[in-house]
Amino acid sequence: MHASATAKSPPRIVLSGQALQKSFGGVRAVSGMSLTLREGSITGLIGPNGAGKSTLFHLLSGVIRPDSGRVELFGDNITALPTHERAQRGMVRSFQLAREFGPLTVLENLLLAPQNQCGERLLPLFFGPAKVRAEQEGLYRRAVEVLALSRLTALRNEYAANLSGGQKKLLELGRALMTDCPVILLDEPGAGVNPALMGLLTEMIRRLNAEYGKTFLIIEHDMDFIARLCDPVIVMTEGRHLMEASFDEIRRDPAVIEAYLGRAAAHV
Ligand SMILES: Nc1ncnc2c1ncn2[C@@H]1O[C@H](COP(=O)(O)OP(=O)(O)OP(=O)(O)O)[C@@H](O)[C@H]1O
Ligand SMILES: [Mg+2]
């Protein structure tokens, strides 16, 4: 970025975690972690196993409460709000282990995703049945689009419980896409997804960012995926923020190589 008198200010911060702490018994999973997520970015979050990344997501999304620290969404303090209220305010997340509804079909999983999420309206109270039907038709059209995007069309009537691990991850992303939330947190979207589908996943996220303006925070161990998609990248280690920079800078940083990339590279 070039500094000049007319330089544009950076995009606004949509989500921030400030000095977050969370211990489980004697384990300090998150230990004074702060981060900010800029509007329109695809921000990566990387770090070794056990660094506290998923726990941080639980704190940001309201699955658990921090021992101390603060979470803000669009400048509002949401630290005490439950998950569904955070979703109504514009943030949705996926889980490291997909949480599909097994007894429902793939299509039903998608159609139910917007319930209690962003954009939910109490339509039946305010509008007539025609409007409700139009809304349902809109949802259905969207589900058909999401099915095509995530290559799940052929499996639309399959029970979610019968999907492979990779297909469940795609369904999980599909469920996040069914909502109108502008901020999407993804915990290892690529885990268990085969290399061909990884390319598809990357394209889906890129399009959602470029064409729909969605902001992403993504935990991922696949460094190709991070390198292709994420800027900036935040490195977390031992519950703390270690560094934030472009992937190119991060992969050359001795502290990052020591804490993570050296080991990750050794496993590739
Ligand atoms: N519910 C829990 N009860 C006890 N300890 C927990 C719990 N959740 C996480 N931990 C511990 O907190 C630490 C951070 O775990 P976390 O799952 O957040 O790491 P992570 O960075 O997501 O790791 P990975 O890359 O393997 O997914 C680990 O030591 C983990 O064992
Ligand atoms: Mg994790």
PDB file of C-alpha atoms and ligand atoms in Angstrom:
ATOM      1  CA  MET A   1       0.000   0.000   0.000  1.00  0.00           C
ATOM      2  CA  HIS A   2       1.274   3.465  -0.906  1.00  0.00           C
ATOM      3  CA  ALA A   3       0.970   6.336   1.509  1.00  0.00           C
ATOM      4  CA  SER A   4      -0.245   9.523  -0.077  1.00  0.00           C
ATOM      5  CA  ALA A   5      -2.391  12.498   0.804  1.00  0.00           C
ATOM      6  CA  THR A   6      -5.292  10.961  -1.076  1.00  0.00           C
ATOM      7  CA  ALA A   7      -4.743   7.421   0.165  1.00  0.00           C
ATOM      8  CA  LYS A   8      -8.008   5.680   0.920  1.00  0.00           C
ATOM      9  CA  SER A   9      -8.550   4.634   4.493  1.00  0.00           C
ATOM     10  CA  PRO A  10      -8.432   0.863   4.966  1.00  0.00           C
ATOM     11  CA  PRO A  11     -11.772  -1.001   4.888  1.00  0.00           C
ATOM     12  CA  ARG A  12     -13.662  -0.876   8.161  1.00  0.00           C
ATOM     13  CA  ILE A  13     -13.237  -3.512  10.833  1.00  0.00           C
ATOM     14  CA  VAL A  14     -16.261  -5.828  10.822  1.00  0.00           C
ATOM     15  CA  LEU A  15     -15.201  -8.182  13.614  1.00  0.00           C
ATOM     16  CA  SER A  16     -12.703  -7.876  16.415  1.00  0.00           C
ATOM     17  CA  GLY A  17     -11.568  -9.992  19.320  1.00  0.00           C
ATOM     18  CA  GLN A  18      -9.804  -8.083  22.079  1.00  0.00           C
ATOM     19  CA  ALA A  19      -7.522  -9.695  24.688  1.00  0.00           C
ATOM     20  CA  LEU A  20      -9.546 -12.901  24.685  1.00  0.00           C
ATOM     21  CA  GLN A  21      -8.783 -15.529  27.316  1.00  0.00           C
ATOM     22  CA  LYS A  22     -10.217 -19.010  27.724  1.00  0.00           C
ATOM     23  CA  SER A  23      -8.956 -21.837  29.909  1.00  0.00           C
ATOM     24  CA  PHE A  24     -10.241 -25.396  30.164  1.00  0.00           C
ATOM     25  CA  GLY A  25      -9.204 -26.630  33.591  1.00  0.00           C
ATOM     26  CA  GLY A  26      -5.465 -26.047  33.584  1.00  0.00           C
ATOM     27  CA  VAL A  27      -5.180 -25.614  29.806  1.00  0.00           C
ATOM     28  CA  ARG A  28      -4.953 -22.062  28.523  1.00  0.00           C
ATOM     29  CA  ALA A  29      -6.490 -22.589  25.092  1.00  0.00           C
ATOM     30  CA  VAL A  30      -6.724 -18.879  24.227  1.00  0.00           C
ATOM     31  CA  SER A  31      -4.357 -16.620  26.087  1.00  0.00           C
ATOM     32  CA  GLY A  32      -4.749 -12.897  25.406  1.00  0.00           C
ATOM     33  CA  MET A  33      -5.558 -13.212  21.710  1.00  0.00           C
ATOM     34  CA  SER A  34      -6.587 -10.126  19.734  1.00  0.00           C
ATOM     35  CA  LEU A  35      -7.445  -9.874  16.067  1.00  0.00           C
ATOM     36  CA  THR A  36      -9.358  -7.719  13.613  1.00  0.00           C
ATOM     37  CA  LEU A  37     -11.171  -8.716  10.448  1.00  0.00           C
ATOM     38  CA  ARG A  38     -11.440  -6.092   7.676  1.00  0.00           C
ATOM     39  CA  GLU A  39     -14.511  -5.824   5.486  1.00  0.00           C
ATOM     40  CA  GLY A  40     -14.123  -7.531   2.113  1.00  0.00           C
ATOM     41  CA  SER A  41     -11.051  -9.516   3.132  1.00  0.00           C
ATOM     42  CA  ILE A  42     -10.448 -13.249   3.054  1.00  0.00           C
ATOM     43  CA  THR A  43      -8.336 -13.483   6.187  1.00  0.00           C
ATOM     44  CA  GLY A  44      -6.509 -16.716   6.972  1.00  0.00           C
ATOM     45  CA  LEU A  45      -5.913 -18.032  10.490  1.00  0.00           C
ATOM     46  CA  ILE A  46      -3.121 -20.584  10.758  1.00  0.00           C
ATOM     47  CA  GLY A  47      -1.128 -22.183  13.545  1.00  0.00           C
ATOM     48  CA  PRO A  48      -0.075 -25.570  14.898  1.00  0.00           C
ATOM     49  CA  ASN A  49      -2.508 -28.164  16.255  1.00  0.00           C
ATOM     50  CA  GLY A  50      -3.734 -27.058  19.657  1.00  0.00           C
ATOM     51  CA  ALA A  51      -2.833 -23.389  19.057  1.00  0.00           C
ATOM     52  CA  GLY A  52      -6.368 -22.386  20.069  1.00  0.00           C
ATOM     53  CA  LYS A  53      -7.801 -21.545  16.625  1.00  0.00           C
ATOM     54  CA  SER A  54     -11.076 -23.457  16.973  1.00  0.00           C
ATOM     55  CA  THR A  55     -11.507 -22.216  20.538  1.00  0.00           C
ATOM     56  CA  LEU A  56     -11.053 -18.663  19.251  1.00  0.00           C
ATOM     57  CA  PHE A  57     -13.818 -19.338  16.684  1.00  0.00           C
ATOM     58  CA  HIS A  58     -16.065 -20.614  19.496  1.00  0.00           C
ATOM     59  CA  LEU A  59     -15.444 -17.347  21.358  1.00  0.00           C
ATOM     60  CA  LEU A  60     -16.044 -15.171  18.289  1.00  0.00           C
ATOM     61  CA  SER A  61     -19.227 -17.006  17.333  1.00  0.00           C
ATOM     62  CA  GLY A  62     -20.623 -17.348  20.867  1.00  0.00           C
ATOM     63  CA  VAL A  63     -20.472 -21.129  21.275  1.00  0.00           C
ATOM     64  CA  ILE A  64     -18.577 -20.471  24.519  1.00  0.00           C
ATOM     65  CA  ARG A  65     -17.930 -17.315  26.566  1.00  0.00           C
ATOM     66  CA  PRO A  66     -14.426 -15.961  27.220  1.00  0.00           C
ATOM     67  CA  ASP A  67     -13.028 -15.824  30.760  1.00  0.00           C
ATOM     68  CA  SER A  68     -12.137 -12.253  29.854  1.00  0.00           C
ATOM     69  CA  GLY A  69     -11.855 -10.055  26.791  1.00  0.00           C
ATOM     70  CA  ARG A  70     -14.332  -8.651  24.323  1.00  0.00           C
ATOM     71  CA  VAL A  71     -15.855  -9.432  20.926  1.00  0.00           C
ATOM     72  CA  GLU A  72     -17.221  -6.695  18.654  1.00  0.00           C
ATOM     73  CA  LEU A  73     -19.245  -7.136  15.467  1.00  0.00           C
ATOM     74  CA  PHE A  74     -19.722  -4.008  13.329  1.00  0.00           C
ATOM     75  CA  GLY A  75     -18.537  -1.992  16.321  1.00  0.00           C
ATOM     76  CA  ASP A  76     -21.109  -3.417  18.764  1.00  0.00           C
ATOM     77  CA  ASN A  77     -20.105  -5.326  21.867  1.00  0.00           C
ATOM     78  CA  ILE A  78     -21.512  -8.834  21.317  1.00  0.00           C
ATOM     79  CA  THR A  79     -19.440 -10.655  23.971  1.00  0.00           C
ATOM     80  CA  ALA A  80     -22.518 -11.772  25.915  1.00  0.00           C
ATOM     81  CA  LEU A  81     -24.772 -12.574  22.948  1.00  0.00           C
ATOM     82  CA  PRO A  82     -25.714 -16.147  22.031  1.00  0.00           C
ATOM     83  CA  THR A  83     -24.777 -17.621  18.656  1.00  0.00           C
ATOM     84  CA  HIS A  84     -28.137 -17.066  16.956  1.00  0.00           C
ATOM     85  CA  GLU A  85     -28.156 -13.366  17.868  1.00  0.00           C
ATOM     86  CA  ARG A  86     -24.662 -12.993  16.420  1.00  0.00           C
ATOM     87  CA  ALA A  87     -25.956 -14.681  13.271  1.00  0.00           C
ATOM     88  CA  GLN A  88     -28.904 -12.293  13.118  1.00  0.00           C
ATOM     89  CA  ARG A  89     -26.389  -9.452  13.294  1.00  0.00           C
ATOM     90  CA  GLY A  90     -24.484 -10.814  10.327  1.00  0.00           C
ATOM     91  CA  MET A  91     -21.952 -13.485  11.317  1.00  0.00           C
ATOM     92  CA  VAL A  92     -22.213 -17.209  10.703  1.00  0.00           C
ATOM     93  CA  ARG A  93     -19.628 -19.958  11.163  1.00  0.00           C
ATOM     94  CA  SER A  94     -18.941 -23.536  10.194  1.00  0.00           C
ATOM     95  CA  PHE A  95     -17.458 -26.209  12.432  1.00  0.00           C
ATOM     96  CA  GLN A  96     -14.219 -28.179  12.099  1.00  0.00           C
ATOM     97  CA  LEU A  97     -16.348 -31.336  12.280  1.00  0.00           C
ATOM     98  CA  ALA A  98     -19.370 -30.746  10.094  1.00  0.00           C
ATOM     99  CA  ARG A  99     -22.632 -30.529  12.001  1.00  0.00           C
ATOM    100  CA  GLU A 100     -25.205 -31.637   9.497  1.00  0.00           C
ATOM    101  CA  PHE A 101     -28.676 -32.854  10.411  1.00  0.00           C
ATOM    102  CA  GLY A 102     -28.299 -36.550   9.578  1.00  0.00           C
ATOM    103  CA  PRO A 103     -31.991 -37.521   9.441  1.00  0.00           C
ATOM    104  CA  LEU A 104     -32.695 -34.762   6.881  1.00  0.00           C
ATOM    105  CA  THR A 105     -31.796 -34.781   3.205  1.00  0.00           C
ATOM    106  CA  VAL A 106     -29.140 -32.551   1.695  1.00  0.00           C
ATOM    107  CA  LEU A 107     -31.813 -30.268   0.228  1.00  0.00           C
ATOM    108  CA  GLU A 108     -33.703 -30.089   3.536  1.00  0.00           C
ATOM    109  CA  ASN A 109     -30.458 -29.207   5.326  1.00  0.00           C
ATOM    110  CA  LEU A 110     -30.024 -26.257   2.970  1.00  0.00           C
ATOM    111  CA  LEU A 111     -33.626 -25.092   3.155  1.00  0.00           C
ATOM    112  CA  LEU A 112     -33.528 -25.082   6.953  1.00  0.00           C
ATOM    113  CA  ALA A 113     -30.198 -23.283   7.244  1.00  0.00           C
ATOM    114  CA  PRO A 114     -31.568 -19.711   7.112  1.00  0.00           C
ATOM    115  CA  GLN A 115     -33.940 -20.366  10.028  1.00  0.00           C
ATOM    116  CA  ASN A 116     -32.865 -18.289  12.982  1.00  0.00           C
ATOM    117  CA  GLN A 117     -30.047 -16.899  10.894  1.00  0.00           C
ATOM    118  CA  CYS A 118     -29.453 -13.570   9.223  1.00  0.00           C
ATOM    119  CA  GLY A 119     -32.266 -12.307   7.107  1.00  0.00           C
ATOM    120  CA  GLU A 120     -34.858 -14.319   8.977  1.00  0.00           C
ATOM    121  CA  ARG A 121     -38.113 -12.430   8.884  1.00  0.00           C
ATOM    122  CA  LEU A 122     -41.305 -13.124  10.702  1.00  0.00           C
ATOM    123  CA  LEU A 123     -43.056 -13.227   7.368  1.00  0.00           C
ATOM    124  CA  PRO A 124     -46.216 -15.044   8.322  1.00  0.00           C
ATOM    125  CA  LEU A 125     -46.969 -12.360  10.927  1.00  0.00           C
ATOM    126  CA  PHE A 126     -46.631  -9.434   8.571  1.00  0.00           C
ATOM    127  CA  PHE A 127     -47.403 -10.662   5.095  1.00  0.00           C
ATOM    128  CA  GLY A 128     -49.959 -12.833   3.415  1.00  0.00           C
ATOM    129  CA  PRO A 129     -49.434 -16.391   2.205  1.00  0.00           C
ATOM    130  CA  ALA A 130     -48.470 -15.219  -1.306  1.00  0.00           C
ATOM    131  CA  LYS A 131     -45.484 -13.336   0.076  1.00  0.00           C
ATOM    132  CA  VAL A 132     -44.498 -16.315   2.206  1.00  0.00           C
ATOM    133  CA  ARG A 133     -44.717 -18.579  -0.840  1.00  0.00           C
ATOM    134  CA  ALA A 134     -42.568 -16.161  -2.855  1.00  0.00           C
ATOM    135  CA  GLU A 135     -40.013 -16.217  -0.060  1.00  0.00           C
ATOM    136  CA  GLN A 136     -40.038 -20.023  -0.006  1.00  0.00           C
ATOM    137  CA  GLU A 137     -39.630 -20.135  -3.769  1.00  0.00           C
ATOM    138  CA  GLY A 138     -36.705 -17.728  -3.436  1.00  0.00           C
ATOM    139  CA  LEU A 139     -35.146 -20.007  -0.833  1.00  0.00           C
ATOM    140  CA  TYR A 140     -35.653 -23.012  -3.065  1.00  0.00           C
ATOM    141  CA  ARG A 141     -34.024 -21.273  -6.043  1.00  0.00           C
ATOM    142  CA  ARG A 142     -31.121 -20.322  -3.846  1.00  0.00           C
ATOM    143  CA  ALA A 143     -30.786 -23.904  -2.580  1.00  0.00           C
ATOM    144  CA  VAL A 144     -30.690 -25.164  -6.185  1.00  0.00           C
ATOM    145  CA  GLU A 145     -27.895 -22.656  -6.904  1.00  0.00           C
ATOM    146  CA  VAL A 146     -25.957 -23.651  -3.797  1.00  0.00           C
ATOM    147  CA  LEU A 147     -26.370 -27.353  -4.678  1.00  0.00           C
ATOM    148  CA  ALA A 148     -24.876 -26.682  -8.109  1.00  0.00           C
ATOM    149  CA  LEU A 149     -22.059 -24.542  -6.701  1.00  0.00           C
ATOM    150  CA  SER A 150     -21.084 -27.210  -4.196  1.00  0.00           C
ATOM    151  CA  ARG A 151     -21.558 -30.113  -6.670  1.00  0.00           C
ATOM    152  CA  LEU A 152     -24.202 -31.709  -4.465  1.00  0.00           C
ATOM    153  CA  THR A 153     -27.102 -31.630  -6.926  1.00  0.00           C
ATOM    154  CA  ALA A 154     -27.025 -35.385  -7.546  1.00  0.00           C
ATOM    155  CA  LEU A 155     -27.142 -35.956  -3.787  1.00  0.00           C
ATOM    156  CA  ARG A 156     -29.977 -33.520  -3.040  1.00  0.00           C
ATOM    157  CA  ASN A 157     -32.344 -36.251  -1.823  1.00  0.00           C
ATOM    158  CA  GLU A 158     -29.692 -38.270   0.019  1.00  0.00           C
ATOM    159  CA  TYR A 159     -29.736 -38.272   3.809  1.00  0.00           C
ATOM    160  CA  ALA A 160     -26.955 -36.028   5.072  1.00  0.00           C
ATOM    161  CA  ALA A 161     -25.814 -38.799   7.418  1.00  0.00           C
ATOM    162  CA  ASN A 162     -24.844 -40.880   4.363  1.00  0.00           C
ATOM    163  CA  LEU A 163     -22.483 -38.273   2.865  1.00  0.00           C
ATOM    164  CA  SER A 164     -18.713 -38.694   2.919  1.00  0.00           C
ATOM    165  CA  GLY A 165     -16.654 -36.477   5.234  1.00  0.00           C
ATOM    166  CA  GLY A 166     -15.702 -34.209   2.315  1.00  0.00           C
ATOM    167  CA  GLN A 167     -19.285 -33.951   1.095  1.00  0.00           C
ATOM    168  CA  LYS A 168     -20.400 -33.026   4.611  1.00  0.00           C
ATOM    169  CA  LYS A 169     -17.864 -30.174   4.571  1.00  0.00           C
ATOM    170  CA  LEU A 170     -19.324 -28.933   1.288  1.00  0.00           C
ATOM    171  CA  LEU A 171     -22.831 -29.143   2.742  1.00  0.00           C
ATOM    172  CA  GLU A 172     -21.650 -27.202   5.771  1.00  0.00           C
ATOM    173  CA  LEU A 173     -20.331 -24.416   3.541  1.00  0.00           C
ATOM    174  CA  GLY A 174     -23.578 -24.602   1.554  1.00  0.00           C
ATOM    175  CA  ARG A 175     -25.557 -24.070   4.742  1.00  0.00           C
ATOM    176  CA  ALA A 176     -23.502 -20.967   5.527  1.00  0.00           C
ATOM    177  CA  LEU A 177     -24.176 -19.699   1.990  1.00  0.00           C
ATOM    178  CA  MET A 178     -27.925 -20.092   2.394  1.00  0.00           C
ATOM    179  CA  THR A 179     -27.909 -17.283   4.951  1.00  0.00           C
ATOM    180  CA  ASP A 180     -27.535 -13.617   4.091  1.00  0.00           C
ATOM    181  CA  CYS A 181     -24.688 -13.156   6.565  1.00  0.00           C
ATOM    182  CA  PRO A 182     -21.943 -10.835   5.303  1.00  0.00           C
ATOM    183  CA  VAL A 183     -19.312 -12.306   7.671  1.00  0.00           C
ATOM    184  CA  ILE A 184     -18.479 -16.022   7.395  1.00  0.00           C
ATOM    185  CA  LEU A 185     -16.085 -17.942   9.655  1.00  0.00           C
ATOM    186  CA  LEU A 186     -14.909 -21.300   8.287  1.00  0.00           C
ATOM    187  CA  ASP A 187     -13.054 -23.817  10.453  1.00  0.00           C
ATOM    188  CA  GLU A 188     -10.928 -26.026   8.163  1.00  0.00           C
ATOM    189  CA  PRO A 189     -13.311 -26.031   5.179  1.00  0.00           C
ATOM    190  CA  GLY A 190     -10.846 -28.189   3.256  1.00  0.00           C
ATOM    191  CA  ALA A 191     -10.412 -30.950   5.839  1.00  0.00           C
ATOM    192  CA  GLY A 192     -11.297 -34.271   4.225  1.00  0.00           C
ATOM    193  CA  VAL A 193     -12.151 -32.633   0.908  1.00  0.00           C
ATOM    194  CA  ASN A 194     -10.349 -34.247  -2.049  1.00  0.00           C
ATOM    195  CA  PRO A 195      -7.919 -32.148  -4.152  1.00  0.00           C
ATOM    196  CA  ALA A 196     -10.351 -31.736  -7.058  1.00  0.00           C
ATOM    197  CA  LEU A 197     -13.036 -30.381  -4.755  1.00  0.00           C
ATOM    198  CA  MET A 198     -10.468 -28.148  -3.020  1.00  0.00           C
ATOM    199  CA  GLY A 199     -10.186 -26.202  -6.290  1.00  0.00           C
ATOM    200  CA  LEU A 200     -13.949 -25.870  -6.382  1.00  0.00           C
ATOM    201  CA  LEU A 201     -14.083 -24.738  -2.773  1.00  0.00           C
ATOM    202  CA  THR A 202     -11.417 -22.098  -3.467  1.00  0.00           C
ATOM    203  CA  GLU A 203     -13.410 -20.786  -6.442  1.00  0.00           C
ATOM    204  CA  MET A 204     -16.646 -20.719  -4.431  1.00  0.00           C
ATOM    205  CA  ILE A 205     -15.068 -18.648  -1.689  1.00  0.00           C
ATOM    206  CA  ARG A 206     -13.377 -16.305  -4.160  1.00  0.00           C
ATOM    207  CA  ARG A 207     -16.654 -15.683  -6.004  1.00  0.00           C
ATOM    208  CA  LEU A 208     -18.611 -15.127  -2.819  1.00  0.00           C
ATOM    209  CA  ASN A 209     -16.007 -12.577  -1.814  1.00  0.00           C
ATOM    210  CA  ALA A 210     -15.689 -10.796  -5.162  1.00  0.00           C
ATOM    211  CA  GLU A 211     -19.293 -10.925  -6.358  1.00  0.00           C
ATOM    212  CA  TYR A 212     -21.271 -10.997  -3.128  1.00  0.00           C
ATOM    213  CA  GLY A 213     -18.920  -8.949  -0.967  1.00  0.00           C
ATOM    214  CA  LYS A 214     -18.689 -11.570   1.782  1.00  0.00           C
ATOM    215  CA  THR A 215     -15.900 -11.258   4.330  1.00  0.00           C
ATOM    216  CA  PHE A 216     -14.206 -14.492   5.403  1.00  0.00           C
ATOM    217  CA  LEU A 217     -12.083 -15.612   8.321  1.00  0.00           C
ATOM    218  CA  ILE A 218     -10.745 -19.076   7.497  1.00  0.00           C
ATOM    219  CA  ILE A 219      -8.801 -21.589   9.580  1.00  0.00           C
ATOM    220  CA  GLU A 220      -6.929 -23.993   7.323  1.00  0.00           C
ATOM    221  CA  HIS A 221      -3.859 -26.238   7.470  1.00  0.00           C
ATOM    222  CA  ASP A 222      -3.600 -26.510   3.668  1.00  0.00           C
ATOM    223  CA  MET A 223      -0.927 -23.922   2.854  1.00  0.00           C
ATOM    224  CA  ASP A 224      -1.640 -23.936  -0.905  1.00  0.00           C
ATOM    225  CA  PHE A 225      -5.212 -22.997  -0.130  1.00  0.00           C
ATOM    226  CA  ILE A 226      -4.067 -20.230   2.253  1.00  0.00           C
ATOM    227  CA  ALA A 227      -1.496 -18.935  -0.241  1.00  0.00           C
ATOM    228  CA  ARG A 228      -4.004 -18.799  -3.101  1.00  0.00           C
ATOM    229  CA  LEU A 229      -6.872 -17.256  -1.194  1.00  0.00           C
ATOM    230  CA  CYS A 230      -5.982 -15.443   1.988  1.00  0.00           C
ATOM    231  CA  ASP A 231      -4.667 -11.947   2.591  1.00  0.00           C
ATOM    232  CA  PRO A 232      -3.824 -11.140   5.272  1.00  0.00           C
ATOM    233  CA  VAL A 233      -2.866 -14.262   7.187  1.00  0.00           C
ATOM    234  CA  ILE A 234      -2.835 -14.306  10.985  1.00  0.00           C
ATOM    235  CA  VAL A 235      -0.564 -16.752  12.767  1.00  0.00           C
ATOM    236  CA  MET A 236      -1.662 -18.024  16.166  1.00  0.00           C
ATOM    237  CA  THR A 237       0.488 -20.051  18.497  1.00  0.00           C
ATOM    238  CA  GLU A 238      -0.030 -21.122  22.100  1.00  0.00           C
ATOM    239  CA  GLY A 239      -3.259 -19.156  22.365  1.00  0.00           C
ATOM    240  CA  ARG A 240      -1.715 -15.906  21.157  1.00  0.00           C
ATOM    241  CA  HIS A 241      -1.372 -13.705  18.100  1.00  0.00           C
ATOM    242  CA  LEU A 242       2.133 -14.221  16.688  1.00  0.00           C
ATOM    243  CA  MET A 243       2.045 -12.293  13.408  1.00  0.00           C
ATOM    244  CA  GLU A 244      -0.222 -10.855  10.735  1.00  0.00           C
ATOM    245  CA  ALA A 245       1.019 -10.230   7.177  1.00  0.00           C
ATOM    246  CA  SER A 246       0.717 -11.461   3.617  1.00  0.00           C
ATOM    247  CA  PHE A 247       1.386 -15.172   3.170  1.00  0.00           C
ATOM    248  CA  ASP A 248       4.623 -14.346   1.322  1.00  0.00           C
ATOM    249  CA  GLU A 249       5.936 -12.410   4.308  1.00  0.00           C
ATOM    250  CA  ILE A 250       4.735 -15.012   6.762  1.00  0.00           C
ATOM    251  CA  ARG A 251       6.366 -17.955   5.043  1.00  0.00           C
ATOM    252  CA  ARG A 252       9.747 -16.207   5.227  1.00  0.00           C
ATOM    253  CA  ASP A 253       9.448 -15.243   8.879  1.00  0.00           C
ATOM    254  CA  PRO A 254      11.799 -17.218  11.119  1.00  0.00           C
ATOM    255  CA  ALA A 255       9.443 -17.152  14.118  1.00  0.00           C
ATOM    256  CA  VAL A 256       6.593 -18.544  12.000  1.00  0.00           C
ATOM    257  CA  ILE A 257       8.793 -21.210  10.451  1.00  0.00           C
ATOM    258  CA  GLU A 258       9.935 -22.200  13.919  1.00  0.00           C
ATOM    259  CA  ALA A 259       6.413 -22.219  15.382  1.00  0.00           C
ATOM    260  CA  TYR A 260       4.566 -23.813  12.512  1.00  0.00           C
ATOM    261  CA  LEU A 261       5.599 -23.822   8.896  1.00  0.00           C
ATOM    262  CA  GLY A 262       8.785 -25.774   9.417  1.00  0.00           C
ATOM    263  CA  ARG A 263       6.815 -28.583  10.955  1.00  0.00           C
ATOM    264  CA  ALA A 264       3.927 -28.262   8.495  1.00  0.00           C
ATOM    265  CA  ALA A 265       6.321 -28.300   5.557  1.00  0.00           C
ATOM    266  CA  ALA A 266       8.014 -31.383   6.948  1.00  0.00           C
ATOM    267  CA  HIS A 267       4.672 -33.220   6.746  1.00  0.00           C
ATOM    268  CA  VAL A 268       3.878 -32.272   3.155  1.00  0.00           C
TER     269      VAL A 268
HETATM  270  N1  LIG B   1     -13.660 -28.382  25.522  1.00  0.00           N
HETATM  271  C1  LIG B   1     -12.379 -28.496  25.843  1.00  0.00           C
HETATM  272  N2  LIG B   1     -12.008 -29.018  27.028  1.00  0.00           N
HETATM  273  C2  LIG B   1     -10.708 -29.127  27.368  1.00  0.00           C
HETATM  274  N3  LIG B   1      -9.677 -28.720  26.600  1.00  0.00           N
HETATM  275  C3  LIG B   1      -9.982 -28.203  25.399  1.00  0.00           C
HETATM  276  C4  LIG B   1     -11.342 -28.057  24.948  1.00  0.00           C
HETATM  277  N4  LIG B   1     -11.327 -27.480  23.723  1.00  0.00           N
HETATM  278  C5  LIG B   1     -10.046 -27.295  23.420  1.00  0.00           C
HETATM  279  N5  LIG B   1      -9.228 -27.713  24.415  1.00  0.00           N
HETATM  280  C6  LIG B   1      -7.764 -27.615  24.428  1.00  0.00           C
HETATM  281  O1  LIG B   1      -7.430 -26.288  24.083  1.00  0.00           O
HETATM  282  C7  LIG B   1      -6.288 -26.246  23.245  1.00  0.00           C
HETATM  283  C8  LIG B   1      -6.633 -25.547  21.941  1.00  0.00           C
HETATM  284  O2  LIG B   1      -7.509 -26.365  21.174  1.00  0.00           O
HETATM  285  P1  LIG B   1      -8.149 -25.919  19.807  1.00  0.00           P
HETATM  286  O3  LIG B   1      -9.097 -26.991  19.393  1.00  0.00           O
HETATM  287  O4  LIG B   1      -8.709 -24.552  19.936  1.00  0.00           O
HETATM  288  O5  LIG B   1      -6.872 -25.886  18.848  1.00  0.00           O
HETATM  289  P2  LIG B   1      -6.760 -25.707  17.266  1.00  0.00           P
HETATM  290  O6  LIG B   1      -5.775 -24.632  17.021  1.00  0.00           O
HETATM  291  O7  LIG B   1      -8.097 -25.573  16.665  1.00  0.00           O
HETATM  292  O8  LIG B   1      -6.098 -27.100  16.826  1.00  0.00           O
HETATM  293  P3  LIG B   1      -6.275 -27.987  15.478  1.00  0.00           P
HETATM  294  O9  LIG B   1      -5.439 -27.326  14.422  1.00  0.00           O
HETATM  295  O10 LIG B   1      -5.726 -29.328  15.858  1.00  0.00           O
HETATM  296  O11 LIG B   1      -7.729 -28.029  15.135  1.00  0.00           O
HETATM  297  C9  LIG B   1      -5.839 -27.693  23.076  1.00  0.00           C
HETATM  298  O12 LIG B   1      -4.839 -27.959  24.016  1.00  0.00           O
HETATM  299  C10 LIG B   1      -7.102 -28.472  23.375  1.00  0.00           C
HETATM  300  O13 LIG B   1      -6.798 -29.746  23.848  1.00  0.00           O
HETATM  301 MG    MG B   2      -9.205 -26.668  15.338  1.00  0.00          MG
END
